[in-house]
Short mmCIF file of C-alpha atoms and ligand atoms in Angstrom, two decimals:
data_model
loop_
_atom_site.label_atom_id
_atom_site.label_comp_id
_atom_site.label_asym_id
_atom_site.label_seq_id
_atom_site.Cartn_x
_atom_site.Cartn_y
_atom_site.Cartn_z
CA UNK D 1032 -52.95 12.09 -60.09
CA UNK D 1033 -50.11 10.05 -58.59
CA UNK D 1034 -51.32 7.11 -56.56
CA UNK D 1035 -52.28 7.94 -53.00
CA UNK D 1036 -48.93 7.20 -51.42
CA UNK D 1037 -46.89 8.59 -48.58
CA UNK D 1038 -44.71 11.46 -49.84
CA UNK D 1039 -41.33 12.05 -48.29
CA UNK D 1040 -38.99 15.00 -47.90
CA UNK D 1041 -35.62 14.74 -46.28
CA UNK D 1042 -35.47 17.68 -43.88
CA UNK D 1043 -31.94 19.01 -43.63
CA UNK D 1044 -29.79 22.12 -43.63
CA UNK D 1045 -26.55 23.17 -45.30
CA UNK D 1046 -24.84 23.37 -41.92
CA UNK D 1047 -23.27 21.27 -39.17
CA UNK D 1048 -26.41 21.18 -37.06
CA UNK D 1049 -30.02 21.61 -37.95
CA UNK D 1050 -32.53 20.52 -35.26
CA UNK D 1051 -30.59 17.80 -33.43
CA UNK D 1052 -28.05 19.91 -31.63
CA UNK D 1053 -25.03 17.91 -30.43
CA UNK D 1054 -25.45 15.05 -32.89
CA UNK D 1055 -22.32 16.07 -34.81
CA UNK D 1056 -20.40 14.44 -31.92
CA UNK D 1057 -22.04 11.06 -32.53
CA UNK D 1058 -19.47 8.41 -33.61
CA UNK D 1059 -19.30 8.26 -37.40
CA UNK D 1060 -21.45 11.37 -37.88
CA UNK D 1061 -20.47 13.27 -41.03
CA UNK D 1062 -22.30 16.56 -40.45
CA UNK D 1063 -19.01 18.46 -40.49
CA UNK D 1064 -18.73 17.51 -44.18
CA UNK D 1065 -21.56 19.92 -45.01
CA UNK D 1066 -19.04 22.08 -46.94
CA UNK D 1067 -18.19 19.15 -49.19
CA UNK D 1068 -20.13 18.79 -52.45
CA UNK D 1069 -19.66 15.02 -52.44
CA UNK D 1070 -21.44 14.76 -49.08
CA UNK D 1071 -24.54 16.27 -50.70
CA UNK D 1072 -24.36 14.27 -53.91
CA UNK D 1073 -24.26 11.11 -51.76
CA UNK D 1074 -27.30 12.35 -49.82
CA UNK D 1075 -29.12 13.05 -53.10
CA UNK D 1076 -28.41 9.57 -54.47
CA UNK D 1077 -29.56 7.91 -51.25
CA UNK D 1078 -32.76 9.97 -51.10
CA UNK D 1079 -33.59 9.18 -54.73
CA UNK D 1080 -32.85 5.49 -54.16
CA UNK D 1081 -35.52 5.68 -51.45
CA UNK D 1082 -38.04 7.35 -53.76
CA UNK D 1083 -38.09 10.60 -51.74
CA UNK D 1084 -39.98 13.45 -53.40
CA UNK D 1085 -37.47 15.98 -52.29
CA UNK D 1086 -34.68 17.23 -50.11
CA UNK D 1087 -35.88 20.18 -48.13
CA UNK D 1088 -33.28 22.71 -47.05
CA UNK D 1089 -34.07 24.87 -44.06
CA UNK D 1090 -32.14 28.13 -43.89
CA UNK D 1091 -31.82 31.10 -41.57
CA UNK D 1092 -30.10 34.44 -41.59
CA UNK D 1093 -28.46 35.72 -38.44
CA UNK D 1094 -27.21 33.97 -35.33
CA UNK D 1095 -29.11 32.49 -32.39
CA UNK D 1096 -28.14 35.13 -29.83
CA UNK D 1097 -31.21 35.25 -27.57
CA UNK D 1098 -30.12 32.59 -25.04
CA UNK D 1099 -28.25 34.32 -22.20
CA UNK D 1100 -28.19 37.43 -24.36
CA UNK D 1101 -25.12 36.03 -26.13
CA UNK D 1102 -24.23 34.49 -29.47
CA UNK D 1103 -21.40 32.45 -27.93
CA UNK D 1104 -23.38 29.30 -26.99
CA UNK D 1105 -24.78 29.03 -30.53
CA UNK D 1106 -21.37 29.56 -32.13
CA UNK D 1107 -19.57 27.21 -29.77
CA UNK D 1108 -22.16 24.45 -30.22
CA UNK D 1109 -22.72 24.89 -33.97
CA UNK D 1110 -26.39 25.82 -33.57
CA UNK D 1111 -27.26 26.37 -37.26
CA UNK D 1112 -23.98 28.29 -37.50
CA UNK D 1113 -21.79 27.91 -39.49
CA UNK D 1114 -24.09 27.38 -42.45
CA UNK D 1115 -23.85 27.91 -46.19
CA UNK D 1116 -26.45 28.99 -48.72
CA UNK D 1117 -28.45 25.92 -49.83
CA UNK D 1118 -29.37 27.10 -53.34
CA UNK D 1119 -25.89 26.44 -54.70
CA UNK D 1120 -26.10 22.75 -53.75
CA UNK D 1121 -29.08 22.21 -56.01
CA UNK D 1122 -27.35 21.98 -59.42
CA UNK D 1123 -24.75 19.56 -58.02
CA UNK D 1124 -27.43 17.34 -56.48
CA UNK D 1125 -29.61 17.55 -59.59
CA UNK D 1126 -26.70 16.43 -61.72
CA UNK D 1127 -26.51 13.03 -60.00
CA UNK D 1128 -30.29 12.42 -59.85
CA UNK D 1129 -33.21 12.36 -62.31
CA UNK D 1130 -36.34 12.73 -60.19
CA UNK D 1131 -35.50 14.06 -56.76
CA UNK D 1132 -36.85 17.53 -55.97
CA UNK D 1133 -35.19 20.32 -54.00
CA UNK D 1134 -37.03 22.70 -51.70
CA UNK D 1135 -34.99 25.79 -50.94
CA UNK D 1136 -35.87 28.15 -48.10
CA UNK D 1137 -35.69 31.87 -48.86
CA UNK D 1138 -36.88 34.78 -46.81
CA UNK D 1139 -39.36 37.31 -48.13
CA UNK D 1140 -38.09 39.79 -45.55
CA UNK D 1141 -34.51 39.90 -46.80
CA UNK D 1142 -34.65 39.61 -50.53
CA UNK D 1143 -36.45 41.28 -53.39
CA UNK D 1144 -39.15 39.45 -55.37
CA UNK D 1145 -37.68 40.28 -58.78
CA UNK D 1146 -34.33 38.87 -57.69
CA UNK D 1147 -35.88 35.79 -56.11
CA UNK D 1148 -38.12 35.07 -59.11
CA UNK D 1149 -35.02 35.04 -61.29
CA UNK D 1150 -33.12 32.71 -58.96
CA UNK D 1151 -35.94 30.17 -58.85
CA UNK D 1152 -36.60 30.32 -62.58
CA UNK D 1153 -32.90 29.59 -63.10
CA UNK D 1154 -32.97 26.66 -60.69
CA UNK D 1155 -36.16 25.32 -62.24
CA UNK D 1156 -34.53 25.37 -65.69
CA UNK D 1157 -31.33 23.74 -64.42
CA UNK D 1158 -33.21 20.95 -62.62
CA UNK D 1159 -35.81 20.35 -65.35
CA UNK D 1160 -38.58 21.46 -63.03
CA UNK D 1161 -37.59 19.99 -59.70
CA UNK D 1162 -37.54 22.96 -57.33
CA UNK D 1163 -39.76 24.22 -54.55
CA UNK D 1164 -39.67 27.52 -52.70
CA UNK D 1165 -40.14 27.28 -48.93
CA UNK D 1166 -41.47 30.73 -48.14
CA UNK D 1167 -40.33 32.07 -44.77
CA UNK D 1168 -40.55 35.51 -43.23
CA UNK D 1169 -37.56 35.03 -40.84
CA UNK D 1170 -37.71 35.21 -37.09
CA UNK D 1171 -34.21 36.19 -35.93
CA UNK D 1172 -33.63 39.81 -34.92
CA UNK D 1173 -29.91 39.31 -35.62
CA UNK D 1174 -30.72 38.81 -39.30
CA UNK D 1175 -32.35 42.25 -39.58
CA UNK D 1176 -29.22 43.82 -38.12
CA UNK D 1177 -27.10 42.20 -40.82
CA UNK D 1178 -29.26 43.16 -43.74
CA UNK D 1179 -29.54 46.89 -43.23
CA UNK D 1180 -33.12 46.92 -42.02
CA UNK D 1181 -32.44 48.10 -38.48
CA UNK D 1182 -35.21 46.49 -36.47
CA UNK D 1183 -36.93 43.32 -37.63
CA UNK D 1184 -40.43 43.96 -39.01
CA UNK D 1185 -43.30 42.94 -36.71
CA UNK D 1186 -44.73 39.43 -37.05
CA UNK D 1187 -47.90 40.33 -38.98
CA UNK D 1188 -46.17 43.02 -41.01
CA UNK D 1189 -43.68 40.40 -42.21
CA UNK D 1190 -46.61 38.36 -43.51
CA UNK D 1191 -48.14 41.44 -45.23
CA UNK D 1192 -44.85 41.98 -47.02
CA UNK D 1193 -44.67 38.26 -47.84
CA UNK D 1194 -48.13 38.33 -49.43
CA UNK D 1195 -47.22 41.25 -51.69
CA UNK D 1196 -43.87 39.60 -52.40
CA UNK D 1197 -45.64 36.47 -53.65
CA UNK D 1198 -48.01 38.47 -55.82
CA UNK D 1199 -45.03 40.04 -57.59
CA UNK D 1200 -43.39 36.63 -58.06
CA UNK D 1201 -46.57 35.03 -59.37
CA UNK D 1202 -47.02 37.83 -61.89
CA UNK D 1203 -43.44 37.35 -63.12
CA UNK D 1204 -43.64 33.57 -63.26
CA UNK D 1205 -47.19 33.11 -64.52
CA UNK D 1206 -48.23 36.20 -66.49
CA UNK D 1207 -45.18 37.89 -67.92
CA UNK D 1208 -44.26 35.44 -70.67
CA UNK D 1209 -47.02 33.75 -72.62
CA UNK D 1210 -46.66 30.15 -73.69
CA UNK D 1211 -45.10 30.17 -77.14
CA UNK D 1212 -43.33 33.52 -76.64
CA UNK D 1213 -40.01 31.89 -77.48
CA UNK D 1214 -40.13 31.06 -81.19
CA UNK D 1215 -36.43 30.48 -81.98
CA UNK D 1216 -36.95 31.29 -85.63
CA UNK D 1217 -33.37 31.40 -86.89
CA UNK D 1218 -34.35 32.24 -90.46
CA UNK D 1219 -36.28 35.31 -89.36
CA UNK D 1220 -33.66 36.24 -86.75
CA UNK D 1221 -36.36 36.21 -84.15
CA UNK D 1222 -35.72 34.37 -80.90
CA UNK D 1223 -38.71 35.72 -78.94
CA UNK D 1224 -41.99 37.31 -79.99
CA UNK D 1225 -42.06 40.62 -78.07
CA UNK D 1226 -45.86 40.80 -78.33
CA UNK D 1227 -46.04 37.80 -76.02
CA UNK D 1228 -43.80 39.23 -73.30
CA UNK D 1229 -45.53 41.61 -70.89
CA UNK D 1230 -44.66 44.00 -68.11
CA UNK D 1231 -46.35 43.36 -64.78
CA UNK D 1232 -46.52 47.01 -63.63
CA UNK D 1233 -46.75 46.21 -59.95
CA UNK D 1234 -46.97 49.28 -57.71
CA UNK D 1235 -47.57 48.35 -54.09
CA UNK D 1236 -46.83 49.20 -50.51
CA UNK D 1237 -43.53 47.35 -50.34
CA UNK D 1238 -42.47 46.87 -53.97
CA UNK D 1239 -42.60 48.59 -57.33
CA UNK D 1240 -41.74 46.19 -60.13
CA UNK D 1241 -42.34 46.95 -63.78
CA UNK D 1242 -41.08 43.72 -65.38
CA UNK D 1243 -41.12 41.87 -67.66
CA UNK D 1244 -39.52 38.82 -66.09
CA UNK D 1245 -35.99 38.35 -67.36
CA UNK D 1246 -36.26 34.54 -67.66
CA UNK D 1247 -38.26 32.57 -70.16
CA UNK D 1248 -40.83 30.22 -68.57
CA UNK D 1249 -39.30 27.26 -66.77
CA UNK D 1250 -40.86 23.79 -66.69
CA UNK D 1251 -43.01 24.46 -63.61
CA UNK D 1252 -43.12 28.26 -64.04
CA UNK D 1253 -43.95 28.80 -60.36
CA UNK D 1254 -41.83 26.50 -58.18
CA UNK D 1255 -43.83 24.29 -55.82
CA UNK D 1256 -44.76 26.54 -52.88
CA UNK D 1257 -43.98 25.20 -49.39
CA UNK D 1258 -44.89 27.07 -46.23
CA UNK D 1259 -45.24 26.58 -42.48
CA UNK D 1260 -47.50 29.14 -40.89
CA UNK D 1261 -48.82 28.35 -37.40
CA UNK D 1262 -50.11 31.69 -36.11
CA UNK D 1263 -53.42 33.08 -37.24
CA UNK D 1264 -51.73 35.33 -39.79
CA UNK D 1265 -49.37 32.52 -40.82
CA UNK D 1266 -52.29 30.18 -41.43
CA UNK D 1267 -54.02 32.81 -43.55
CA UNK D 1268 -50.85 33.15 -45.62
CA UNK D 1269 -50.43 29.38 -46.02
CA UNK D 1270 -54.07 28.95 -47.05
CA UNK D 1271 -53.68 31.58 -49.77
CA UNK D 1272 -50.32 30.43 -51.11
CA UNK D 1273 -48.99 27.04 -50.05
CA UNK D 1274 -49.23 23.82 -51.99
CA UNK D 1275 -47.40 21.84 -49.29
CA UNK D 1276 -47.58 22.83 -45.65
CA UNK D 1277 -45.20 21.83 -42.88
CA UNK D 1278 -46.99 20.88 -39.73
CA UNK D 1279 -45.25 21.47 -36.40
CA UNK D 1280 -48.07 20.57 -34.01
CA UNK D 1281 -46.87 17.77 -31.72
CA UNK D 1282 -50.09 15.80 -31.15
CA UNK D 1283 -52.44 14.11 -33.64
CA UNK D 1284 -55.38 16.18 -32.35
CA UNK D 1285 -53.51 19.41 -32.92
CA UNK D 1286 -52.47 18.24 -36.40
CA UNK D 1287 -56.09 17.39 -37.29
CA UNK D 1288 -57.29 20.78 -36.08
CA UNK D 1289 -54.57 22.46 -38.14
CA UNK D 1290 -55.33 20.47 -41.31
CA UNK D 1291 -59.09 21.14 -41.05
CA UNK D 1292 -58.56 24.82 -40.36
CA UNK D 1293 -56.20 25.31 -43.30
CA UNK D 1294 -58.41 23.40 -45.72
CA UNK D 1295 -61.40 25.51 -44.76
CA UNK D 1296 -59.38 28.72 -45.09
CA UNK D 1297 -58.13 27.57 -48.52
CA UNK D 1298 -61.73 27.05 -49.63
CA UNK D 1299 -62.45 30.65 -48.60
CA UNK D 1300 -59.87 31.68 -51.21
CA UNK D 1301 -61.72 29.70 -53.88
CA UNK D 1302 -59.16 26.91 -53.77
CA UNK D 1303 -59.86 23.21 -53.88
CA UNK D 1304 -59.08 22.40 -50.22
CA UNK D 1305 -57.78 18.95 -51.11
CA UNK D 1306 -54.95 20.52 -53.06
CA UNK D 1307 -53.10 21.40 -49.88
CA UNK D 1308 -50.66 18.71 -48.80
CA UNK D 1309 -49.61 18.32 -45.16
CA UNK D 1310 -46.22 17.18 -43.93
CA UNK D 1311 -45.47 16.75 -40.24
CA UNK D 1312 -41.88 16.15 -39.22
CA UNK D 1313 -40.89 12.72 -38.01
CA UNK D 1314 -37.68 11.47 -36.41
CA UNK D 1315 -37.37 7.77 -37.25
CA UNK D 1316 -34.89 5.78 -35.16
CA UNK D 1317 -34.83 2.31 -36.58
CA UNK D 1318 -32.94 -0.89 -35.76
CA UNK D 1319 -33.13 -4.45 -37.03
CA UNK D 1320 -34.55 -5.38 -33.59
CA UNK D 1321 -36.44 -3.34 -31.00
CA UNK D 1322 -33.44 -3.61 -28.66
CA UNK D 1323 -31.03 -2.27 -31.27
CA UNK D 1324 -33.38 0.62 -32.03
CA UNK D 1325 -33.74 1.47 -28.34
CA UNK D 1326 -29.96 1.31 -27.86
CA UNK D 1327 -29.52 3.71 -30.77
CA UNK D 1328 -32.15 6.03 -29.30
CA UNK D 1329 -30.41 6.01 -25.91
CA UNK D 1330 -27.10 6.79 -27.52
CA UNK D 1331 -28.61 9.65 -29.56
CA UNK D 1332 -30.17 11.05 -26.38
CA UNK D 1333 -26.81 11.00 -24.62
CA UNK D 1334 -25.39 13.16 -27.40
CA UNK D 1335 -28.15 15.80 -27.18
CA UNK D 1336 -26.51 19.11 -26.27
CA UNK D 1337 -29.14 20.51 -23.90
CA UNK D 1338 -27.64 23.98 -23.69
CA UNK D 1339 -27.36 24.11 -27.46
CA UNK D 1340 -31.02 23.06 -27.76
CA UNK D 1341 -32.02 25.88 -25.39
CA UNK D 1342 -30.03 28.32 -27.52
CA UNK D 1343 -31.89 27.08 -30.60
CA UNK D 1344 -35.32 27.25 -28.96
CA UNK D 1345 -34.63 30.68 -27.47
CA UNK D 1346 -34.07 31.88 -31.04
CA UNK D 1347 -37.26 30.16 -32.24
CA UNK D 1348 -39.43 31.77 -29.58
CA UNK D 1349 -37.42 34.97 -29.03
CA UNK D 1350 -37.47 34.42 -25.27
CA UNK D 1351 -34.29 33.94 -23.26
CA UNK D 1352 -34.92 30.49 -21.80
CA UNK D 1353 -31.82 30.81 -19.57
CA UNK D 1354 -33.92 33.13 -17.39
CA UNK D 1355 -36.60 30.54 -16.70
CA UNK D 1356 -36.53 27.97 -13.93
CA UNK D 1357 -36.01 24.63 -15.71
CA UNK D 1358 -39.00 23.19 -13.83
CA UNK D 1359 -41.28 26.07 -14.69
CA UNK D 1360 -44.27 25.30 -16.92
CA UNK D 1361 -44.22 26.83 -20.36
CA UNK D 1362 -46.97 29.39 -20.76
CA UNK D 1363 -48.61 30.83 -23.83
CA UNK D 1364 -46.33 33.59 -25.09
CA UNK D 1365 -47.10 36.33 -27.57
CA UNK D 1366 -43.87 36.62 -29.48
CA UNK D 1367 -42.65 38.35 -32.61
CA UNK D 1368 -40.75 35.18 -33.57
CA UNK D 1369 -42.23 31.71 -34.16
CA UNK D 1370 -45.55 31.87 -32.34
CA UNK D 1371 -46.60 28.33 -33.17
CA UNK D 1372 -43.56 26.57 -31.75
CA UNK D 1373 -43.76 27.91 -28.25
CA UNK D 1374 -47.50 27.57 -28.04
CA UNK D 1375 -47.28 23.94 -29.11
CA UNK D 1376 -45.67 23.36 -25.71
CA UNK D 1377 -47.98 25.68 -23.75
CA UNK D 1378 -51.34 25.28 -22.08
CA UNK D 1379 -53.98 22.64 -22.78
CA UNK D 1380 -53.74 19.22 -21.22
CA UNK D 1381 -50.10 18.60 -22.08
CA UNK D 1382 -48.23 21.35 -20.28
CA UNK D 1383 -44.46 21.07 -20.52
CA UNK D 1384 -41.69 22.33 -18.27
CA UNK D 1385 -38.68 24.09 -19.77
CA UNK D 1386 -36.48 21.06 -19.03
CA UNK D 1387 -38.93 18.57 -20.57
CA UNK D 1388 -39.25 20.72 -23.65
CA UNK D 1389 -35.46 20.91 -24.10
CA UNK D 1390 -35.01 17.17 -23.64
CA UNK D 1391 -37.76 16.36 -26.12
CA UNK D 1392 -36.67 19.00 -28.61
CA UNK D 1393 -33.08 17.73 -28.73
CA UNK D 1394 -34.10 15.11 -31.28
CA UNK D 1395 -35.89 17.17 -33.91
CA UNK D 1396 -37.74 19.92 -31.93
CA UNK D 1397 -41.53 19.41 -31.99
CA UNK D 1398 -41.69 16.27 -34.16
CA UNK D 1399 -42.63 12.79 -32.93
CA UNK D 1400 -39.64 10.50 -32.38
CA UNK D 1401 -40.50 6.99 -33.60
CA UNK D 1402 -38.23 4.24 -32.27
CA UNK D 1403 -38.49 0.62 -33.35
CA UNK D 1404 -38.06 -2.12 -35.91
CA UNK D 1405 -38.76 -1.36 -39.57
CA UNK D 1406 -42.27 -2.80 -39.13
CA UNK D 1407 -42.94 -0.71 -36.03
CA UNK D 1408 -41.75 2.51 -37.65
CA UNK D 1409 -43.82 1.69 -40.75
CA UNK D 1410 -46.88 1.08 -38.53
CA UNK D 1411 -46.52 4.52 -37.03
CA UNK D 1412 -46.14 6.26 -40.39
CA UNK D 1413 -49.10 4.30 -41.75
CA UNK D 1414 -51.20 5.38 -38.78
CA UNK D 1415 -50.43 9.06 -39.30
CA UNK D 1416 -51.09 8.72 -43.03
CA UNK D 1417 -54.36 6.77 -42.76
CA UNK D 1418 -55.84 7.91 -39.47
CA UNK D 1419 -54.65 11.49 -39.08
CA UNK D 1420 -54.82 12.23 -42.79
CA UNK D 1421 -51.37 13.68 -43.50
CA UNK D 1422 -49.88 13.37 -46.99
CA UNK D 1423 -46.37 12.47 -45.98
CA UNK D 1424 -43.46 13.37 -43.75
CA UNK D 1425 -40.44 15.56 -43.37
CA UNK D 1426 -37.92 12.96 -42.32
CA UNK D 1427 -35.50 14.46 -39.82
CA UNK D 1428 -32.05 12.98 -39.48
CA UNK D 1429 -30.26 12.55 -36.17
CA UNK D 1430 -26.92 11.07 -37.23
CA UNK D 1431 -25.95 12.20 -40.73
CA UNK D 1432 -26.14 10.51 -43.16
CA UNK D 1433 -26.70 7.27 -41.19
CA UNK D 1434 -30.29 8.08 -40.20
CA UNK D 1435 -31.25 8.62 -43.85
CA UNK D 1436 -29.53 5.41 -44.97
CA UNK D 1437 -31.25 3.44 -42.16
CA UNK D 1438 -34.61 4.79 -43.20
CA UNK D 1439 -34.05 4.06 -46.89
CA UNK D 1440 -32.59 0.58 -46.36
CA UNK D 1441 -34.80 -0.63 -43.51
CA UNK D 1442 -38.12 1.24 -43.41
CA UNK D 1443 -38.78 1.90 -47.10
CA UNK D 1444 -38.79 -1.77 -48.15
CA UNK D 1445 -41.42 -2.36 -45.46
CA UNK D 1446 -43.55 0.58 -46.65
CA UNK D 1447 -43.14 -0.51 -50.25
CA UNK D 1448 -44.30 -4.01 -49.43
CA UNK D 1449 -47.45 -2.50 -47.91
CA UNK D 1450 -48.06 -0.45 -51.07
CA UNK D 1451 -47.69 2.77 -49.08
CA UNK D 1452 -44.88 4.38 -51.08
CA UNK D 1453 -44.26 4.64 -54.79
CA UNK D 1454 -42.56 1.88 -56.76
CA UNK D 1455 -41.11 4.41 -59.16
CA UNK D 1456 -41.45 8.11 -59.90
CA UNK D 1457 -44.49 8.92 -62.04
CA UNK D 1458 -43.66 12.44 -63.14
CA UNK D 1459 -40.75 14.41 -64.52
CA UNK D 1460 -41.13 17.46 -62.29
CA UNK D 1461 -41.46 17.82 -58.54
CA UNK D 1462 -45.05 19.09 -58.78
CA UNK D 1463 -46.00 16.16 -61.02
CA UNK D 1464 -44.62 13.72 -58.48
CA UNK D 1465 -46.49 15.42 -55.66
CA UNK D 1466 -49.79 16.30 -57.36
CA UNK D 1467 -49.87 15.00 -60.91
CA UNK D 1468 -49.90 18.59 -62.24
CA UNK D 1469 -47.00 20.36 -63.90
CA UNK D 1470 -48.38 23.86 -63.36
CA UNK D 1471 -49.93 25.48 -60.32
CA UNK D 1472 -53.56 24.43 -59.94
CA UNK D 1473 -56.06 26.63 -61.73
CA UNK D 1474 -57.83 27.32 -58.45
CA UNK D 1475 -54.65 28.71 -56.88
CA UNK D 1476 -54.98 32.51 -56.39
CA UNK D 1477 -51.92 33.05 -58.60
CA UNK D 1478 -53.87 31.71 -61.57
CA UNK D 1479 -57.30 33.13 -60.89
C1 FMN O 1109 -40.97 22.28 -40.61
C2 FMN O 1109 -40.66 23.75 -40.52
C3 FMN O 1109 -39.57 24.26 -41.18
C4 FMN O 1109 -39.24 25.58 -41.11
N1 FMN O 1109 -38.13 26.03 -41.74
C5 FMN O 1109 -37.77 27.32 -41.60
C6 FMN O 1109 -36.55 27.78 -42.17
O1 FMN O 1109 -35.84 27.03 -42.80
N2 FMN O 1109 -36.22 29.07 -42.02
C7 FMN O 1109 -37.01 29.95 -41.32
O2 FMN O 1109 -36.65 31.12 -41.24
N3 FMN O 1109 -38.17 29.54 -40.77
C8 FMN O 1109 -38.54 28.24 -40.88
N4 FMN O 1109 -39.67 27.82 -40.26
C9 FMN O 1109 -40.50 28.78 -39.57
C10 FMN O 1109 -41.72 29.14 -40.37
O3 FMN O 1109 -41.36 29.79 -41.55
C11 FMN O 1109 -42.64 30.03 -39.58
O4 FMN O 1109 -41.96 31.19 -39.19
C12 FMN O 1109 -43.09 29.29 -38.38
O5 FMN O 1109 -43.71 28.10 -38.73
C13 FMN O 1109 -43.96 30.11 -37.50
O6 FMN O 1109 -45.07 30.53 -38.16
P1 FMN O 1109 -45.94 31.61 -37.47
O7 FMN O 1109 -45.09 32.81 -37.35
O8 FMN O 1109 -47.10 31.79 -38.36
O9 FMN O 1109 -46.29 31.04 -36.13
C14 FMN O 1109 -40.03 26.47 -40.34
C15 FMN O 1109 -41.15 25.96 -39.66
C16 FMN O 1109 -41.46 24.63 -39.74
C17 FMN O 1109 -42.63 24.10 -38.97
#
């Protein structure tokens, strides 16, 4: 096992804006360079210099067109549009790094498992085992309209499809090619032993896939599985599949409840509950002094594009927030989109108004914003790690790439001094760096 250290993902998107809408206008911000390969190779080098486990790429299909019933606000304000496919950045970023991992988001609603298994096997080969698959089911209705499916599938039905999707992928990655199938015996003219390559013969409700897998086994076989389910059905899916889980609950109590619930559900699947790793998002805003950090925070807040944030959140929750009174309290909403996000702001002791939610969410949606000196930011991360029991963080950038560079140059030396982050990478693959294992755990349902 790697030492018990804080693990870090940079949380970003191959687009102008991800979850800090308006920040592209911040002086010196380079988000508009997202089309430029050298922007991403610089990001990769900086993240690896900081000892990050991975760069995590969010991705969506479709346009945020729920707010005001129009796509115009999202297009005008660059709300996750325009964006490019993240998978193609991976080989370029892998080329300039040796250890950094890459988590790529793909939707089980809009692709086919045979196709996806091939894409990830290819990436895993090209990166020497440094990829993760962030499994999403997609929440935007506008995506369904683009991909020939008519109406978006219902929330729970998307998860049913996702579960079968994963079973097909696991069979292709884990069971189709035995170890040692590739013999490369030039004298005998025999590259692969056909007796060791098997069909998977999957016949299910959503997919029929005969196999065998077209790719030989890659270093990790199954990429590291990331997931972020908040609803009851989403939690069930995460407990059965995820190795690393993204946590979006905004308070420590809600995070603890989530972690305990998922670990107990994982045990119900015969898994070792401690194998699940938990990553809340965090928005670090750091300055050499508390005053400088606060000034930076103020300036970031001034650049928040409130209407753009409401367009983003309306897409997340599939509710047109332009119709609500800004001072109205958010109530529990049953939605076909992201159930967890809206309900994080609803009910309980901490009830939010629409306006408060938008202001808070402008710097990284539901994640805590931590403002302070390197020591103060490190204190906060240490507290979450030691007292709440999370395994690490998705570090969200505000100004790009300045927020990442600040974190690497100011906060990481402080964490390193406290022995809370790694001195150097222990493993060759992403899974080894996260868990010490190269392959999926033997208690994971894919291997049982
Ligand atoms: C940190 C984090 C990152 C996410 N990234 C994406 C993404 O890139 N693309 C996407 O379609 N959904 C993304 N989601 C949404 C999740 O896949 C999922 O739909 C959401 O957490 C709601 O789960 P639920 O439907 O079970 O409530 C993300 C969620 C979280 C918390």
